[in-house]
mmCIF file with all atom_site columns, C-alpha atoms in Angstrom:
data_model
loop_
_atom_site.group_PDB
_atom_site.id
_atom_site.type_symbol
_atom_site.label_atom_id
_atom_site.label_alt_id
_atom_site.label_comp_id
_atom_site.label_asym_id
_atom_site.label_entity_id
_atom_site.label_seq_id
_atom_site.pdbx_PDB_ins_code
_atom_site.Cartn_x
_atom_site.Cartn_y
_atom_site.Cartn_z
_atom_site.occupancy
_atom_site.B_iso_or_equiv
_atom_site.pdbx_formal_charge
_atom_site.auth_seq_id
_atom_site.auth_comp_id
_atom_site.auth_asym_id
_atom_site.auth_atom_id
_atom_site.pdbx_PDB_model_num
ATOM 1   C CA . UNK S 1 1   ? 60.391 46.522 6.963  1.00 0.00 ? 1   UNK S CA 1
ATOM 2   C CA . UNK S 1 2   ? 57.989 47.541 9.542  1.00 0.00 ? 2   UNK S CA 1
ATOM 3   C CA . UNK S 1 3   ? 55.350 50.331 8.616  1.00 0.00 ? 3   UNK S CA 1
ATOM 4   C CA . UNK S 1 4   ? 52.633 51.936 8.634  1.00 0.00 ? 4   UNK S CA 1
ATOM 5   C CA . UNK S 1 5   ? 51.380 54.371 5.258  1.00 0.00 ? 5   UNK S CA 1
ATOM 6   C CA . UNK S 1 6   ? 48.356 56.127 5.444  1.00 0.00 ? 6   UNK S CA 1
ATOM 7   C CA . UNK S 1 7   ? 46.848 57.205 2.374  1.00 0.00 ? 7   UNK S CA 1
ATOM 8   C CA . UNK S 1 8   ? 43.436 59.108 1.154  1.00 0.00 ? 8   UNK S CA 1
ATOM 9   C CA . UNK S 1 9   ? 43.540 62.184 2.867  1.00 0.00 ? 9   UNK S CA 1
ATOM 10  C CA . UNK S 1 10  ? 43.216 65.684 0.265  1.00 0.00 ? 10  UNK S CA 1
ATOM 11  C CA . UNK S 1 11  ? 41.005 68.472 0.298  1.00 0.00 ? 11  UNK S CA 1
ATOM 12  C CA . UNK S 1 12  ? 36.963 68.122 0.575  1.00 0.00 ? 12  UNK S CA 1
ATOM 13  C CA . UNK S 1 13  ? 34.329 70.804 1.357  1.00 0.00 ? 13  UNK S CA 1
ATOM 14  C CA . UNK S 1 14  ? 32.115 70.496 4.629  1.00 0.00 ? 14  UNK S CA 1
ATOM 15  C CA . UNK S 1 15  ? 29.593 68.098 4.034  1.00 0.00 ? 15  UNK S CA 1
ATOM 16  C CA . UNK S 1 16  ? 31.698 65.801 2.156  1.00 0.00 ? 16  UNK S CA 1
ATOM 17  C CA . UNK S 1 17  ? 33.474 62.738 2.611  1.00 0.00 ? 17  UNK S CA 1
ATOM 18  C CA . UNK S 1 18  ? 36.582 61.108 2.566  1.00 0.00 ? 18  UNK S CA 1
ATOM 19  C CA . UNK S 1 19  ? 37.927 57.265 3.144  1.00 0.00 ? 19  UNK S CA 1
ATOM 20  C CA . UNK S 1 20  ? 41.050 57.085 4.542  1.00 0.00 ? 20  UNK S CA 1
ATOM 21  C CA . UNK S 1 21  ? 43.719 54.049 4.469  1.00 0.00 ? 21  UNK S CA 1
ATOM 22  C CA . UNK S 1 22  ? 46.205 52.366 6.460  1.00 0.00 ? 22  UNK S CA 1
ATOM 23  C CA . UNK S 1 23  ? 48.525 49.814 5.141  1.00 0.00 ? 23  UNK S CA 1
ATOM 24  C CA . UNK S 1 24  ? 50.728 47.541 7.455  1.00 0.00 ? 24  UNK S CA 1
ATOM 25  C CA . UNK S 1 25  ? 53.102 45.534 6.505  1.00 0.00 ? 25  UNK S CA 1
ATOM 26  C CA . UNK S 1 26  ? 55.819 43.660 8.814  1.00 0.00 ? 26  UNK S CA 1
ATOM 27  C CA . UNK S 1 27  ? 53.711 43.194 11.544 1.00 0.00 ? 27  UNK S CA 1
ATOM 28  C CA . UNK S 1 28  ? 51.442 40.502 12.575 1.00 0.00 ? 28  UNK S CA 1
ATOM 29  C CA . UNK S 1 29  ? 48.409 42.728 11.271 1.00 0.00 ? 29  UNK S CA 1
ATOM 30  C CA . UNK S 1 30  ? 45.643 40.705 13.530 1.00 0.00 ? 30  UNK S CA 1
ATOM 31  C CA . UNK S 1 31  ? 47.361 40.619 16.616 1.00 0.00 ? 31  UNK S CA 1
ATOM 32  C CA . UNK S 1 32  ? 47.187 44.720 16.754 1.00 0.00 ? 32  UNK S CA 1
ATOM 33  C CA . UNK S 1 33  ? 44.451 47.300 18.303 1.00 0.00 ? 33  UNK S CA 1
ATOM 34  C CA . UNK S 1 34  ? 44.380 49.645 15.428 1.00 0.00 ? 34  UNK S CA 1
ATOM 35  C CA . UNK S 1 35  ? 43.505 53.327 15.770 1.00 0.00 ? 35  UNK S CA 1
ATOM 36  C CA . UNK S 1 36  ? 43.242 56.815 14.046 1.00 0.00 ? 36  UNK S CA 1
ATOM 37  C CA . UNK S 1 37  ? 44.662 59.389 15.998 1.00 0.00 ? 37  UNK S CA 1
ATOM 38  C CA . UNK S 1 38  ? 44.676 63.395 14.478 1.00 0.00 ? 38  UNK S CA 1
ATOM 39  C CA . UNK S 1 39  ? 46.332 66.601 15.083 1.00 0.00 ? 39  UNK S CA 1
ATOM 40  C CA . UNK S 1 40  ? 45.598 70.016 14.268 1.00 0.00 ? 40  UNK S CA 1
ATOM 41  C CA . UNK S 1 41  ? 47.229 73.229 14.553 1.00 0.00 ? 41  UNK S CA 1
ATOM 42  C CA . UNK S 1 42  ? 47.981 74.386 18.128 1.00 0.00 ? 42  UNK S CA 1
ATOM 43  C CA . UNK S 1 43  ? 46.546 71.690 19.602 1.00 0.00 ? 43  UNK S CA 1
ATOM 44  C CA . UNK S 1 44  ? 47.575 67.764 21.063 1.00 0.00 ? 44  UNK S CA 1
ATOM 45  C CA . UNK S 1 45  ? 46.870 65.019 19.337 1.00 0.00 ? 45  UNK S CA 1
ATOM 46  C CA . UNK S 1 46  ? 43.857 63.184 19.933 1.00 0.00 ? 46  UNK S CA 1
ATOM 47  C CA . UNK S 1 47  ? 42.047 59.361 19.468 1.00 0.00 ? 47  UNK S CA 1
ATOM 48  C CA . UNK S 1 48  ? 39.411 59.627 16.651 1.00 0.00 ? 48  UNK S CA 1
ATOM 49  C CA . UNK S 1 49  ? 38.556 56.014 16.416 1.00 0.00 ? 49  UNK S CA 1
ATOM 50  C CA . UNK S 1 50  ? 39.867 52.560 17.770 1.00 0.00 ? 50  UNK S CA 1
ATOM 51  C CA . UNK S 1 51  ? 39.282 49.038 16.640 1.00 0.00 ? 51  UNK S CA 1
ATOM 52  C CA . UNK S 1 52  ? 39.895 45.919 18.690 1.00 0.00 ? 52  UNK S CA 1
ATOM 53  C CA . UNK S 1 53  ? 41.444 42.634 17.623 1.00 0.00 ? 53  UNK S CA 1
ATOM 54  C CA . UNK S 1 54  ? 37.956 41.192 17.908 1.00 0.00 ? 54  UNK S CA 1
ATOM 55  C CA . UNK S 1 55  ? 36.172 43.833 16.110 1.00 0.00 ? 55  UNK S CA 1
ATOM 56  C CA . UNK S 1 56  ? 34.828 46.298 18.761 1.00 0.00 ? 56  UNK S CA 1
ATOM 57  C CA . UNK S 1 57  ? 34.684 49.756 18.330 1.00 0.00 ? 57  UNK S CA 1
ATOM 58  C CA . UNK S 1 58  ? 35.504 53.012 19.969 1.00 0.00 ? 58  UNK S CA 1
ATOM 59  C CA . UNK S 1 59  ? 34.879 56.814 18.621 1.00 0.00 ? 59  UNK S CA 1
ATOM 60  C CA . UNK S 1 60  ? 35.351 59.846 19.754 1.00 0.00 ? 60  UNK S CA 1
ATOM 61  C CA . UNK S 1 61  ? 32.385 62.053 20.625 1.00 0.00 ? 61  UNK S CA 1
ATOM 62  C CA . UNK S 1 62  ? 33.341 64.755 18.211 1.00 0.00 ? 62  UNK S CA 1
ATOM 63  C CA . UNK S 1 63  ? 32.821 62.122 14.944 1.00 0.00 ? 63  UNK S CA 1
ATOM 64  C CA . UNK S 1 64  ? 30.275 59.715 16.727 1.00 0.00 ? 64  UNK S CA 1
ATOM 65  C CA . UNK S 1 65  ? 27.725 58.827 13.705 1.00 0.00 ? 65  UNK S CA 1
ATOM 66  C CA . UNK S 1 66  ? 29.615 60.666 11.365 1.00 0.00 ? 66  UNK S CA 1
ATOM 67  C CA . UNK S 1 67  ? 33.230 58.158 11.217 1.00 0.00 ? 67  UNK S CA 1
ATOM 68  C CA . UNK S 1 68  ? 33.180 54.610 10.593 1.00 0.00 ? 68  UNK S CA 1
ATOM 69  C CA . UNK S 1 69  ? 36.605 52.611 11.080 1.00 0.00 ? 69  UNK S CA 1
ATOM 70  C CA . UNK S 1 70  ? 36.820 49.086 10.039 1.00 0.00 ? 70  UNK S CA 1
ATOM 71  C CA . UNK S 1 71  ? 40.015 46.378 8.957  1.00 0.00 ? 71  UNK S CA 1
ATOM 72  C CA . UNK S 1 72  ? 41.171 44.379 6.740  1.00 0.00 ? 72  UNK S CA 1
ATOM 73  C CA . UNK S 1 73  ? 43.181 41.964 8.321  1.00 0.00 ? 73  UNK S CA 1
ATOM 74  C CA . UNK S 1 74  ? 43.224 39.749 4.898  1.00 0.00 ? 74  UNK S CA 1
ATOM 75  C CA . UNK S 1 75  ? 44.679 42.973 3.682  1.00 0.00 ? 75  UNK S CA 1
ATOM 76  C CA . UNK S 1 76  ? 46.753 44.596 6.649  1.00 0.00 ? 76  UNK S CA 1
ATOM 77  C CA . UNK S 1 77  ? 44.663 47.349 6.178  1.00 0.00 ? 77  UNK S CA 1
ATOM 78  C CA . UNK S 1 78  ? 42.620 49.554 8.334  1.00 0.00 ? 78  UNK S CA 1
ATOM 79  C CA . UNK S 1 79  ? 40.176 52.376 6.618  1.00 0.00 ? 79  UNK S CA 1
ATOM 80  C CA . UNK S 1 80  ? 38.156 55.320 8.355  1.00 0.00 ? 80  UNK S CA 1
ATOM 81  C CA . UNK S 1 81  ? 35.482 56.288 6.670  1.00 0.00 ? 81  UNK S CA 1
ATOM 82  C CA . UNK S 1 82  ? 34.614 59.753 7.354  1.00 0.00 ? 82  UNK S CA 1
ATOM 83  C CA . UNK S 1 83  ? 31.056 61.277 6.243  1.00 0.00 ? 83  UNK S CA 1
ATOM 84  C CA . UNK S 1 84  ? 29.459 64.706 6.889  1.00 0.00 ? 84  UNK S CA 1
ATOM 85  C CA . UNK S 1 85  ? 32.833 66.953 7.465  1.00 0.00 ? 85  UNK S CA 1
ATOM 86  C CA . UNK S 1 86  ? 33.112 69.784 9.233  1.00 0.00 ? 86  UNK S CA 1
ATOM 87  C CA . UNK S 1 87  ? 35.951 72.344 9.119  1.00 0.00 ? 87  UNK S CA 1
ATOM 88  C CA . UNK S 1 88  ? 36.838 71.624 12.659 1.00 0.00 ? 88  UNK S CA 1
ATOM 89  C CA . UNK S 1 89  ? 37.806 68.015 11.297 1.00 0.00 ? 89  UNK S CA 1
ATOM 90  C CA . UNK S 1 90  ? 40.897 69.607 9.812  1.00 0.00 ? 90  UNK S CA 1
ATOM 91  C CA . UNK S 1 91  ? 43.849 67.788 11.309 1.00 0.00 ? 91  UNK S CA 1
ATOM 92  C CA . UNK S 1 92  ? 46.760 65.224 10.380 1.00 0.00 ? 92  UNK S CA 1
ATOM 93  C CA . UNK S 1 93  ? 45.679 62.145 10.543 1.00 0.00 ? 93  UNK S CA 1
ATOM 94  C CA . UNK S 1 94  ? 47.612 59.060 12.187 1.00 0.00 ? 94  UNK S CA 1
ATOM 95  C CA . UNK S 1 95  ? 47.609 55.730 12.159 1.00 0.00 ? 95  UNK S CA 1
ATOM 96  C CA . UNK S 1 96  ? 48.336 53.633 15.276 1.00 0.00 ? 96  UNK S CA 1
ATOM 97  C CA . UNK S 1 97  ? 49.381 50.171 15.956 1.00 0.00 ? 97  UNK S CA 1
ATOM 98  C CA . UNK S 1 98  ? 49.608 48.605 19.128 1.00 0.00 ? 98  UNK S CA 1
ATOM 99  C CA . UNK S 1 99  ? 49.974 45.749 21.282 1.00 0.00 ? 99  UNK S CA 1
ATOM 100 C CA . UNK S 1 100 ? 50.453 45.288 25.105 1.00 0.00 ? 100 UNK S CA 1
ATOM 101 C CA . UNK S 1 101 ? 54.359 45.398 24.331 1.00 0.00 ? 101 UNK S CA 1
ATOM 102 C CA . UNK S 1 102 ? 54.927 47.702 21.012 1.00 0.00 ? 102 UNK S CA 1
ATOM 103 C CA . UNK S 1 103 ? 53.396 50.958 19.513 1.00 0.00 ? 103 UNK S CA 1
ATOM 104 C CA . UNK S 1 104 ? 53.792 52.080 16.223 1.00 0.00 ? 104 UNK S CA 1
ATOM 105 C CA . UNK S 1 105 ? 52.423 55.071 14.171 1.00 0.00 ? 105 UNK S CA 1
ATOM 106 C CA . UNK S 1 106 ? 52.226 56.048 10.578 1.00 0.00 ? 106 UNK S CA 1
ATOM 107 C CA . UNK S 1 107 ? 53.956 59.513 8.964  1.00 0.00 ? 107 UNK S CA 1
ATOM 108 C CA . UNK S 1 108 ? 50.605 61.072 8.506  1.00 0.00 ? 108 UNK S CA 1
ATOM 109 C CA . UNK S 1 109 ? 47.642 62.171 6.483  1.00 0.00 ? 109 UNK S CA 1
ATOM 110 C CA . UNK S 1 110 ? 46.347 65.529 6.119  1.00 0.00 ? 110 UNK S CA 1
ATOM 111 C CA . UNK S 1 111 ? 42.737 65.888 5.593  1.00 0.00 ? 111 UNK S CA 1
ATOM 112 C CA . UNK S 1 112 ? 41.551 69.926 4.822  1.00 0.00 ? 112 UNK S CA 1
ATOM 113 C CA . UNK S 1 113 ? 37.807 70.557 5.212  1.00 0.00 ? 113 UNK S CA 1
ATOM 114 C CA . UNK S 1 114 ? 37.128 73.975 3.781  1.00 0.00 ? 114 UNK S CA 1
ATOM 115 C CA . UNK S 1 115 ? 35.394 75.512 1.241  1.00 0.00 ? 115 UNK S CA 1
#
């Protein structure tokens, strides 16, 4: 079965942190660009962070030096590490898979930065 299930997201207060998980399974894990995408209320969804098949990196310039996102591909698993939150980090947060020829996503994650 093909999937992606995203796991570690809850409620933190601003300043705090939060790692977030993506596990993959059916898919050739190493062949994929992985990425966090997130949503909140009222608005469109947006990239957060990207990782290449070869390692490189891509952020957003909202969590630039504040979000790390790294892989497993031993463990089909991608993580975002997310330090110094803010409240306007609130949002769903989605896992992406994709390849020149397929895109997948995961159901979700919601992440709550308040106090």
């Amino acid at each position: 079965q093909v999937e992606l299930v995203e796991s570690g997201g809850g409620l933190v207060q601003p300043g705090g942190s939060l790692r977030l998980s993506c596990a993959a399974s059916g898919i050739a894990f190493s062949i994929y660009v992985m990425g966090w995408y997130r949503q909140a209320p009222g608005k469109e969804r947006e990239l957060v962070a990207r990782i290449t098949v070869g390692g490189r990196t891509t952020y957003a310039d909202s969590v630039k030096g504040r979000f790390t996102i790294s892989r497993d591909n031993a463990k089909s698993t991608v993580y975002l590490q997310m330090n110094s939150l803010k409240p306007e980090d609130t949002a769903v947060y989605y896992c992406n898979a994709r390849t020149g020829v397929r895109e997948l996503w995961g159901q979700g994650t919601l992440v709550t930065v308040s106090s």
